[in-house]
Tab-separated table of C-alpha atoms and ligand atoms in Angstrom:
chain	number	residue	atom	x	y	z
A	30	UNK	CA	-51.677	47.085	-41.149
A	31	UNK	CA	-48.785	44.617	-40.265
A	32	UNK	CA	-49.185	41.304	-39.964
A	33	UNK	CA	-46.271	40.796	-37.722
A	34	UNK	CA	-47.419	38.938	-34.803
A	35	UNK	CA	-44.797	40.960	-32.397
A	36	UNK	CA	-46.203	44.574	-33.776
A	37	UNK	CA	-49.593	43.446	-33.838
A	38	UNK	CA	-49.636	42.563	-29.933
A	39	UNK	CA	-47.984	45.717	-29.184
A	40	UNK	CA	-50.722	47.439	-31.530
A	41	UNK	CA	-53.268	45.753	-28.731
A	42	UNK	CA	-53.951	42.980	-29.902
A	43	UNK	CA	-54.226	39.018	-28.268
A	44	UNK	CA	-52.383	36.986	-30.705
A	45	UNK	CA	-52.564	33.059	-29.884
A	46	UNK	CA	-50.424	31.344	-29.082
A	47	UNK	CA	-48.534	34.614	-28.243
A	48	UNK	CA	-45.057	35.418	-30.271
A	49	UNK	CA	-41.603	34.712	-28.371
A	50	UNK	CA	-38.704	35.983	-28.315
A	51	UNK	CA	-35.938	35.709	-24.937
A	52	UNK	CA	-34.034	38.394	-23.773
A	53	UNK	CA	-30.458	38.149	-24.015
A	54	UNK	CA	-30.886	35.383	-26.713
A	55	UNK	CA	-28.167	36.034	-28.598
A	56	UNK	CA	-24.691	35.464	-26.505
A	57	UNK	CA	-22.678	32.651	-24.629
A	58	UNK	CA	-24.984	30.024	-24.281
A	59	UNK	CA	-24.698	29.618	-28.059
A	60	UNK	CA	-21.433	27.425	-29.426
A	61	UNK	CA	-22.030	29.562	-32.547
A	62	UNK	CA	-21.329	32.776	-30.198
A	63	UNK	CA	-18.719	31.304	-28.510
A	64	UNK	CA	-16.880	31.077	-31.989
A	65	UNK	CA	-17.053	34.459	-32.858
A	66	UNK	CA	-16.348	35.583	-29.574
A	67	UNK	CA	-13.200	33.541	-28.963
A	68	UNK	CA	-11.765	35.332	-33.008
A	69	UNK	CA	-13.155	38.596	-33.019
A	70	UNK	CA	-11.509	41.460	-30.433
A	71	UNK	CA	-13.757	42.212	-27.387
A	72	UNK	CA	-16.967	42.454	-26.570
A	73	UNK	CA	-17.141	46.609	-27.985
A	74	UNK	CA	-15.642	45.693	-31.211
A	75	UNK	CA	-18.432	42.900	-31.731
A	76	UNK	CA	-21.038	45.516	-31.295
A	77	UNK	CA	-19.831	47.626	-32.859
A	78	UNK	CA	-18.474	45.869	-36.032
A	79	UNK	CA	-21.879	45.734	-38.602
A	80	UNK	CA	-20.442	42.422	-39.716
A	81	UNK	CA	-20.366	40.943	-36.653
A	82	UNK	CA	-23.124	42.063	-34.850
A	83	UNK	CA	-25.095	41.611	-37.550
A	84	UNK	CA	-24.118	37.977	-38.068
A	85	UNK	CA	-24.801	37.707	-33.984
A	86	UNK	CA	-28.236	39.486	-33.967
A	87	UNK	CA	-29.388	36.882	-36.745
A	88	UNK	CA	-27.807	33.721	-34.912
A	89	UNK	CA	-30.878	32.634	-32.820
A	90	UNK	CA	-33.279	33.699	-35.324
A	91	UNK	CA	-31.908	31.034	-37.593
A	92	UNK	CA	-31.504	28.228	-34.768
A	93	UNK	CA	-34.801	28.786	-32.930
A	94	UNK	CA	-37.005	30.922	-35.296
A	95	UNK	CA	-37.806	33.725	-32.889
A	96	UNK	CA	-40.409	36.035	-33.214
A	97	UNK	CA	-38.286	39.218	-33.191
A	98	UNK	CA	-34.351	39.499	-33.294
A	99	UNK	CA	-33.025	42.717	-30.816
A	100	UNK	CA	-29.884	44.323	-31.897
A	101	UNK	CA	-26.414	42.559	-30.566
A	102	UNK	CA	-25.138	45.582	-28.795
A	103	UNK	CA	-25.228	46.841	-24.940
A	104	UNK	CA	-26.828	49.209	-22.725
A	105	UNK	CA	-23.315	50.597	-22.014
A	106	UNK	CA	-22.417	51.557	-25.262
A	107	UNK	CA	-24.285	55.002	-24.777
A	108	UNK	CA	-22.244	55.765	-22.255
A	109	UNK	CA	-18.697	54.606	-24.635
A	110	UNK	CA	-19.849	56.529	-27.236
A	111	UNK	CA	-20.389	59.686	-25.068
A	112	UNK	CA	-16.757	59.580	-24.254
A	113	UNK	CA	-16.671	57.634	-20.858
A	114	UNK	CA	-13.828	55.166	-20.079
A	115	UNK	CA	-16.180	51.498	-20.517
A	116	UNK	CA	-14.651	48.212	-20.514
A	117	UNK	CA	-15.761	44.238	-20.544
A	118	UNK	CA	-13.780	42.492	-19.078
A	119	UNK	CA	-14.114	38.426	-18.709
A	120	UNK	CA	-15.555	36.792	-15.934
A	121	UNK	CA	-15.828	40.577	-14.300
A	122	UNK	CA	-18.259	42.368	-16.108
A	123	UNK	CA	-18.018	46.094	-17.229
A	124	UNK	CA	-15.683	48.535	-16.068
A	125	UNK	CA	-16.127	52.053	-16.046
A	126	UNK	CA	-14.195	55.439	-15.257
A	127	UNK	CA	-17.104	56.494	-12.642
A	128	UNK	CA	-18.607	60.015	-13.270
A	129	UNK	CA	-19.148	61.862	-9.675
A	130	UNK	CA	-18.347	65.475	-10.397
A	131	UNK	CA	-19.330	68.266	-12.622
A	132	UNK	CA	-15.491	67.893	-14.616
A	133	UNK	CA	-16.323	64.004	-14.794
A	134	UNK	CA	-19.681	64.993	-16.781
A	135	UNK	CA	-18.424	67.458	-18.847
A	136	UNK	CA	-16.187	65.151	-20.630
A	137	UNK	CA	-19.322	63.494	-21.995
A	138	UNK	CA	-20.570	64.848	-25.634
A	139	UNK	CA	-23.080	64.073	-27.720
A	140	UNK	CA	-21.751	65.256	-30.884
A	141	UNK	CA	-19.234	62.586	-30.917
A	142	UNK	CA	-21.974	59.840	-29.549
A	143	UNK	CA	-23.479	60.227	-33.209
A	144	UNK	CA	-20.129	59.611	-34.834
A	145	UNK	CA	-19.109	57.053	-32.346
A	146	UNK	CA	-22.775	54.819	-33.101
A	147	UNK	CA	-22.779	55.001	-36.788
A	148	UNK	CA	-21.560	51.624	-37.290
A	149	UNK	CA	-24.693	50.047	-34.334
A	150	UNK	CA	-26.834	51.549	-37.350
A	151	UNK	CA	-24.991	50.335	-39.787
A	152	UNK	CA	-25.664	46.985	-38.508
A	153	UNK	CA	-29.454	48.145	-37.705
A	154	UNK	CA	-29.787	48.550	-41.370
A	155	UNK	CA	-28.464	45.176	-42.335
A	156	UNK	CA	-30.225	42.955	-39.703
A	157	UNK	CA	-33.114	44.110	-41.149
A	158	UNK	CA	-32.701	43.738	-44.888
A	159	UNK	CA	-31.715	40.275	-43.727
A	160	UNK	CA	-34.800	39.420	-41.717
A	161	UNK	CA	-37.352	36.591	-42.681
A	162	UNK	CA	-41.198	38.073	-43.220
A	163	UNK	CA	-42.390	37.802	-39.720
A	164	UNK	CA	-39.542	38.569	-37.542
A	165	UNK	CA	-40.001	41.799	-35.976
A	166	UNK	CA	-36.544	44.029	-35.426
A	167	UNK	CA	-36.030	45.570	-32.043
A	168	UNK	CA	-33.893	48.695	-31.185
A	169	UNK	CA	-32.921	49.354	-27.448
A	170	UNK	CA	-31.325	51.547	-24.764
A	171	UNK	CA	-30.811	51.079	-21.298
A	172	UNK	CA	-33.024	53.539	-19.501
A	173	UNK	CA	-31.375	56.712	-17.944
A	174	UNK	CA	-31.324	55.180	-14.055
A	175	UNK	CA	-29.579	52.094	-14.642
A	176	UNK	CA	-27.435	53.808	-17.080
A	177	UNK	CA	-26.767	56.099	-15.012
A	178	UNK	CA	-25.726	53.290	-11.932
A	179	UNK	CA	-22.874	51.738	-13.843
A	180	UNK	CA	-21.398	55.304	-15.340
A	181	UNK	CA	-21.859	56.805	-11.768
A	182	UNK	CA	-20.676	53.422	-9.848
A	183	UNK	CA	-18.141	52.705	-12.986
A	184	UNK	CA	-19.389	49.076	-13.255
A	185	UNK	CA	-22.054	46.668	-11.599
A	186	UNK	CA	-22.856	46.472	-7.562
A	187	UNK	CA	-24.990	45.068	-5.418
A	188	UNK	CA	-26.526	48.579	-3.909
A	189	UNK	CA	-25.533	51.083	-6.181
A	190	UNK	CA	-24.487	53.593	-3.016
A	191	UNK	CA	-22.796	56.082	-4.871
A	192	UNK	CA	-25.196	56.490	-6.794
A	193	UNK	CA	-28.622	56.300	-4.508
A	194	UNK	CA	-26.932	58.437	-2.271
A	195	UNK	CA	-25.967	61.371	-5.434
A	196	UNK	CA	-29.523	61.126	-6.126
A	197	UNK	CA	-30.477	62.111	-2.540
A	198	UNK	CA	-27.190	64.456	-1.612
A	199	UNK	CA	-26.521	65.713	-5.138
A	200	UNK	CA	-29.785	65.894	-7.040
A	201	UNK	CA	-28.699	68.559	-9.141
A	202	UNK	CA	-25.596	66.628	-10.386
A	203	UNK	CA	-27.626	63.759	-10.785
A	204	UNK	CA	-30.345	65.205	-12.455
A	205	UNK	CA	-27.487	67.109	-14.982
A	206	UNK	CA	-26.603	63.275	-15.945
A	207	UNK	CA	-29.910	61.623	-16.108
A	208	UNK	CA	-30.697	64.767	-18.405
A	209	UNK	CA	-28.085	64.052	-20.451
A	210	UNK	CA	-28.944	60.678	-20.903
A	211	UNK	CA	-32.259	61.426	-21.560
A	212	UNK	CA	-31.672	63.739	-24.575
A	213	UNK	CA	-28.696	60.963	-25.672
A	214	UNK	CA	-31.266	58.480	-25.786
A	215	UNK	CA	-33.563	60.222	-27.482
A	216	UNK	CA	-31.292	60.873	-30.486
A	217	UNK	CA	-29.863	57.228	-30.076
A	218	UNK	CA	-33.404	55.593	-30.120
A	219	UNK	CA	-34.626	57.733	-33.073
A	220	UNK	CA	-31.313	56.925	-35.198
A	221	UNK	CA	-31.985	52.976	-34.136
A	222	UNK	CA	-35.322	53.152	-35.768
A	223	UNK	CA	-34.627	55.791	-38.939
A	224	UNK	CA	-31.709	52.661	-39.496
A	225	UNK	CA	-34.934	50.515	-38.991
A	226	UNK	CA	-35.710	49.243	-35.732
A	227	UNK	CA	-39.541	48.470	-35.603
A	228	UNK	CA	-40.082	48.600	-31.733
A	229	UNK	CA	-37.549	49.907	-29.366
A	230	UNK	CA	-37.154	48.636	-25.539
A	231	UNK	CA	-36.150	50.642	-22.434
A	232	UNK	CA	-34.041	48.394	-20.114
A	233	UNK	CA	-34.366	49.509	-16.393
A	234	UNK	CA	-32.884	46.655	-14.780
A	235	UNK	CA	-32.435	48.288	-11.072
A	236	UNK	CA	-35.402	50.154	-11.351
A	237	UNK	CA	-36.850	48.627	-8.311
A	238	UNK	CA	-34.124	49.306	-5.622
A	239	UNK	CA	-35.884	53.040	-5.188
A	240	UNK	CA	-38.125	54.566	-3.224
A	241	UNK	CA	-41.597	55.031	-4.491
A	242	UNK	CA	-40.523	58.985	-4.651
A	243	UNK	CA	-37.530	58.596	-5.919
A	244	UNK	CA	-39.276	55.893	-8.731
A	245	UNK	CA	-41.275	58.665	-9.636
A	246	UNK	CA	-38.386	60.779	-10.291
A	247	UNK	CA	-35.900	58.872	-11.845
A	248	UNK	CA	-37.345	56.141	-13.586
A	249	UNK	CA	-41.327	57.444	-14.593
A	250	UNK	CA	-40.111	60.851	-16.052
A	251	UNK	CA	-37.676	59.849	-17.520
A	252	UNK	CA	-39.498	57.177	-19.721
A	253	UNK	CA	-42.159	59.737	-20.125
A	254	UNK	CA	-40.305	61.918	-21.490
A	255	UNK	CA	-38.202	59.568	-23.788
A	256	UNK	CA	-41.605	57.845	-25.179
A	257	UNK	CA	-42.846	60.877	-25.652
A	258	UNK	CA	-40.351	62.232	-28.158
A	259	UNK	CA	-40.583	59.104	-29.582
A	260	UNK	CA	-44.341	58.984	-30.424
A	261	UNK	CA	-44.242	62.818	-31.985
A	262	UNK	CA	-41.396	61.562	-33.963
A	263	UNK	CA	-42.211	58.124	-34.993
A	264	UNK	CA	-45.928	57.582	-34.549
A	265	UNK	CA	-46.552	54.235	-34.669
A	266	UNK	CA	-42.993	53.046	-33.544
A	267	UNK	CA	-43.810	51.104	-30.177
A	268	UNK	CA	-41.748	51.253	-26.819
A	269	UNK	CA	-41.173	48.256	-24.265
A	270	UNK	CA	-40.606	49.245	-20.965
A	271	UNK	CA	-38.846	46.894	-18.484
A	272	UNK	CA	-39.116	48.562	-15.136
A	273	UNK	CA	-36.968	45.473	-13.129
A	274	UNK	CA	-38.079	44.572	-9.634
A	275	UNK	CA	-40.787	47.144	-9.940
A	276	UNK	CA	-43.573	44.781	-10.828
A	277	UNK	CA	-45.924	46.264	-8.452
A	278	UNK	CA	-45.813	49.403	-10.251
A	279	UNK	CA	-46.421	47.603	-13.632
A	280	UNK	CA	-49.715	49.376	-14.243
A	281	UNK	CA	-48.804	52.609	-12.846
A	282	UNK	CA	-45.692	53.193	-14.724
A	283	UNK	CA	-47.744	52.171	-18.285
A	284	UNK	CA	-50.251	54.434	-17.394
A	285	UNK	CA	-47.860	57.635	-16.634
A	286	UNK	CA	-45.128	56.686	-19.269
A	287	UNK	CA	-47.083	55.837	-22.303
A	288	UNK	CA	-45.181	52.641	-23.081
A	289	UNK	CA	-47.113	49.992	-25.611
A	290	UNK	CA	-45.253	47.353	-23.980
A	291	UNK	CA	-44.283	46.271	-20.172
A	292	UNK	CA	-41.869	43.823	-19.628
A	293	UNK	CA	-42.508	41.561	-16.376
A	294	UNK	CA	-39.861	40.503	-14.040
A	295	UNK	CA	-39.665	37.260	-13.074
A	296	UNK	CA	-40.845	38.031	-9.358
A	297	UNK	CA	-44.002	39.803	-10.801
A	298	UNK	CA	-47.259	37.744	-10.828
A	299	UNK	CA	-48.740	37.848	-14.721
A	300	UNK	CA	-52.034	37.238	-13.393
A	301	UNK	CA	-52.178	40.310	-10.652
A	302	UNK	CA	-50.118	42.205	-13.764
A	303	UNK	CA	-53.080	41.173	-16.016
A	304	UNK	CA	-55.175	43.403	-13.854
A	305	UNK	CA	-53.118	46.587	-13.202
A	306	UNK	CA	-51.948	46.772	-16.642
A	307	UNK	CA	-54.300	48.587	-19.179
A	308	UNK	CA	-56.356	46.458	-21.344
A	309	UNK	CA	-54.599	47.654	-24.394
A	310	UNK	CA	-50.984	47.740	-22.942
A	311	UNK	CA	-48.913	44.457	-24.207
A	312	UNK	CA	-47.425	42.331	-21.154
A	313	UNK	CA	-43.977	40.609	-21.956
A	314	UNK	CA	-42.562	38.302	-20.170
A	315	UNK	CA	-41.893	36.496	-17.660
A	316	UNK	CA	-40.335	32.717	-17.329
A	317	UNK	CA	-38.081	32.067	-14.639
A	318	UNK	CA	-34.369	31.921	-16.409
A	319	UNK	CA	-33.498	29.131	-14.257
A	320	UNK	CA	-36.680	27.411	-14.556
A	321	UNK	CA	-35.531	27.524	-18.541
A	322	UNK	CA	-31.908	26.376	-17.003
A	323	UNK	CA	-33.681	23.029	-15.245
A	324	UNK	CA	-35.802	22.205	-18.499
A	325	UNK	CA	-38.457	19.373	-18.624
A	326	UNK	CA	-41.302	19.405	-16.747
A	327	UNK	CA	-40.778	22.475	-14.435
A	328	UNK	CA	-40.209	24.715	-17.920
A	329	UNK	CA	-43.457	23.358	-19.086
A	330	UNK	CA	-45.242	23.757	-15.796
A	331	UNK	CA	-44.135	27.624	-15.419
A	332	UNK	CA	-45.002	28.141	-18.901
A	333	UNK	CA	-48.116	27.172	-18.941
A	334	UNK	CA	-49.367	28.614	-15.733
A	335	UNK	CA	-48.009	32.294	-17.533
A	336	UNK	CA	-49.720	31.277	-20.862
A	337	UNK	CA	-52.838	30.686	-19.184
A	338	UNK	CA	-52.791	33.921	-16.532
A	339	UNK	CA	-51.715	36.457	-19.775
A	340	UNK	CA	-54.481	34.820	-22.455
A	341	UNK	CA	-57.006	36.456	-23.826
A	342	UNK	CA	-55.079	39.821	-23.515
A	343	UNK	CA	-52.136	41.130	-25.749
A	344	UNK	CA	-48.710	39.047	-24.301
A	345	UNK	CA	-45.408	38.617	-25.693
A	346	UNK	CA	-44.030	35.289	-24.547
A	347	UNK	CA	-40.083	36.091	-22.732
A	348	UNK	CA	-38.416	35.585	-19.825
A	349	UNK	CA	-38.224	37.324	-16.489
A	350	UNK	CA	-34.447	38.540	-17.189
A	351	UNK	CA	-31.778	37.178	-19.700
A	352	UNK	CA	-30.637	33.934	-19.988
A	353	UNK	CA	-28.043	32.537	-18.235
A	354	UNK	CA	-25.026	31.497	-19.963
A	355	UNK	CA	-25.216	27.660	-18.756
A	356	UNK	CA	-28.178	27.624	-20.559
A	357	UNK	CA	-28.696	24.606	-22.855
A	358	UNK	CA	-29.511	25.639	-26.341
A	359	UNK	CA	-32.092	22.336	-26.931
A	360	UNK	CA	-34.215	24.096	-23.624
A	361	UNK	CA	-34.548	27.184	-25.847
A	362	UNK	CA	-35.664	25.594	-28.589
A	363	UNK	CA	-37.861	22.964	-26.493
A	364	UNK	CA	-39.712	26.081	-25.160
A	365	UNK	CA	-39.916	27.822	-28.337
A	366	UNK	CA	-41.640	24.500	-29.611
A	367	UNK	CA	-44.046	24.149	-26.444
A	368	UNK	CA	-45.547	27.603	-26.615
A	369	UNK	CA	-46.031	27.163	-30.556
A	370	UNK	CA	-47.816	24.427	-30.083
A	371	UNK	CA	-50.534	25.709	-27.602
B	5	LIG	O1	-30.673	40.536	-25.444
B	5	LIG	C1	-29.790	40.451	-26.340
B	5	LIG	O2	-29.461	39.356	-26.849
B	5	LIG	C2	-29.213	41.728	-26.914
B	5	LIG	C3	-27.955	42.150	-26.391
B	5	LIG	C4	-27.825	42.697	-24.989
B	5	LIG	C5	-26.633	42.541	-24.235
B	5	LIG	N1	-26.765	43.251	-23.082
B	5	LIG	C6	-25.450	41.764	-24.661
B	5	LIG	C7	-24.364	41.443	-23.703
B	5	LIG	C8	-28.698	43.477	-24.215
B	5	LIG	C9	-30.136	43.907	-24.518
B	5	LIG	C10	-28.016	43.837	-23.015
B	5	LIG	C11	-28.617	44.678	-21.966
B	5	LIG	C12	-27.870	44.936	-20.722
B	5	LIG	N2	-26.514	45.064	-20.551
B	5	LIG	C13	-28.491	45.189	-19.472
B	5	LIG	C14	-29.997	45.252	-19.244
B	5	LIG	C15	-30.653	43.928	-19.149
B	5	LIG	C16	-30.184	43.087	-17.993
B	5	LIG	O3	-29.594	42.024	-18.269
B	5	LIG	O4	-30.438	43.452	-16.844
B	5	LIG	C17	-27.482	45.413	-18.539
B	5	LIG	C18	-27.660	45.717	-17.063
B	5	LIG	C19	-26.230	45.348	-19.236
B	5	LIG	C20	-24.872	45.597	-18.682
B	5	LIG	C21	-23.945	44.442	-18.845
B	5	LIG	N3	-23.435	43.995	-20.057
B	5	LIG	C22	-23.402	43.622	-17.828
B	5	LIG	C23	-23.698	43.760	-16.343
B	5	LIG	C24	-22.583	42.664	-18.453
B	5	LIG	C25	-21.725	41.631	-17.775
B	5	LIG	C26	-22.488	40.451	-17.324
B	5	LIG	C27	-22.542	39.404	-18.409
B	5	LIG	O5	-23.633	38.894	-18.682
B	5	LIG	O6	-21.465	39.110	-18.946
B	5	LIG	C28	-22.658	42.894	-19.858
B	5	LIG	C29	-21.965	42.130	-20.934
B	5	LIG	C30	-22.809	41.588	-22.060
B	5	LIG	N4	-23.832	42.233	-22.691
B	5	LIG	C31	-22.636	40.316	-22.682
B	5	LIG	C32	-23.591	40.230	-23.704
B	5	LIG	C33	-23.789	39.095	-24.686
B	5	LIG	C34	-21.571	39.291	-22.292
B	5	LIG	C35	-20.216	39.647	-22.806
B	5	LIG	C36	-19.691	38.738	-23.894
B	5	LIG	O7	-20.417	37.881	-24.419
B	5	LIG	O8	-18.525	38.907	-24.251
């Protein structure tokens, strides 16, 4: 039995008040980020140097006492590591060589993916030895659609044409990549947790621009299949799903994928989420970034009406997406303090 709160809420259980931790809480908003980030090289060689990230991953833990610490890397490092042309560049965002042929694909390898990640394990291993007690360690991935929207776009959109439109005029290109990316993250979740990651989390983050068919297709099976390899493998080893903009589906998608965990969007109503969701399924989630932006009152005020419609079942306290980089570091730790002190 564990007693870390984290783990034991994913086991099922209503822990109260529940644990916290914020996606995207380690990164600009904090000056000791900014530090690093203005002397180390770019944004790939700070995930993917152990010292680093390491020192990164552990930043917020130390400031604000989280709940769980999730690796300092990025969903797009899959797709680096399996060979495809990905860059970050400032105030743009990620850049990518876009894959929309079968030569484009064939480039990709997952042989040299395993090579390519050693050091994100690397620093798996040593964010973990330097954990306190209670703090759990969590592994991730971005989930095969919205991987699969940057490498096939080759960066961020507001649509994602090219690659709606392969999924409907292409399927069996498509469905070549998202099986790639399936069996890639697979092997790149299972090396996360042999290095030691305790809970691993699926990021779908455009989940919710398809059709309910196409949702089925692309984002259910996938997960089902990828949770399911999991759980032979590493029984016991929880996954977080975070189907974005997909909230009405929150129940359906736990029920078909197998997921421990749901994350909410920020859009999704806990208390209507409280109902779809099975009993024993965690909810995480969902504060309004911005309302964690504005502070004071209206922080306290969202908070409490999502404490109150997720109690008595298991939650994980978090936001509804990642914080924004305006963000100032006393809200965090004003927030952290409020739902501690329920
Ligand atoms: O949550 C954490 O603290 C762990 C680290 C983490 C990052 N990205 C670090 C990062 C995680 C879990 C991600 C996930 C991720 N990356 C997602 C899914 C979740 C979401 O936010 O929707 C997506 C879609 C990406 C792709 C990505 N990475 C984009 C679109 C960008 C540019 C926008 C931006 O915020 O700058 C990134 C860059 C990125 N990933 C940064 C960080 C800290 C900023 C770059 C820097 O600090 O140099």
């Amino acid at each position: 039995m564990t007693s870390k709160p984290i783990l034991r809420v994913l086991g099922g259980e209503a822990v109260w008040p529940p644990p916290i931790w914020l996606m995207r809480q380690a990164g600009r908003y904090l000056p000791e980020y900014r530090a690093i980030k203005d002397s180390s090289g770019g944004f790939i060689a700070r995930c993917t140097t152990p010292d680093l990230a390491t020192e990164i991953t552990i930043q917020p833990i130390r400031r604000f006492g989280m709940d769980a610490a999730i690796l300092f890397s990025d969903i797009l490092i899959l797709p680096w590591a399996l060979g495809q042309d990905v860059a970050f560049k400032d105030g743009v965002g990620p850049v990518l060589t876009p894959i929309r042929s079968e030569a484009d694909l064939a480039v990709l390898s997952l042989a040299r993916a395993e090579d390519l990640a050693s050091p994100v394990m690397e620093t798996v291993r040593s964010v973990r030895a330097a954990l306190p007690e209670a703090c759990t360690l969590i592994g991730f991935a971005g989930a095969p659609f919205t991987v699969a929207c940057y490498m096939i776009e080759g960066g961020g959109s507001r649509d994602f044409v090219e690659t709606r439109s392969m999924a409907y005029g292409n399927p069996e290109l498509f469905g070549r990549l998202l099986d790639v990316l399936v069996q890639s993250t697979i092997a790149y979740l299972s090396a996360q947790i042999e290095a030691g990651a305790e809970t691993v989390m699926l990021f779908d983050t455009w989940a919710g621009m398809l059709s309910p068919r196409q949702f089925r297709r692309h984002v259910i099976e996938p997960a089902k299949t990828i949770v399911k390899a999991l759980n032979a493998r590493y029984p016991g080893i929880p996954v977080i799903g975070f189907p974005r903009l997909a909230g009405m589906y929150a129940g359906l998608y736990a029920e078909q994928t197998g997921v421990d965990g749901v994350a909410l969007d920020t859009g999704t109503d806990p208390a209507r989420a409280a109902t779809t969701l099975p009993e024993s399924v965690a909810a995480q989630g969902n504060l309004d970034p911005i309302a964690l932006l504005t502070g004071g009152q209206a922080m306290r005020g969202e908070t409490l009406s999502i404490l109150e419609a997720l109690a008595g079942r298991p939650h994980i306290f978090n936001l509804g997406h990642g914080i924004l980089p305006q963000t100032n570091p006393d809200h965090v730790a004003e927030l952290v303090e409020f739902v501690r002190s329920r």
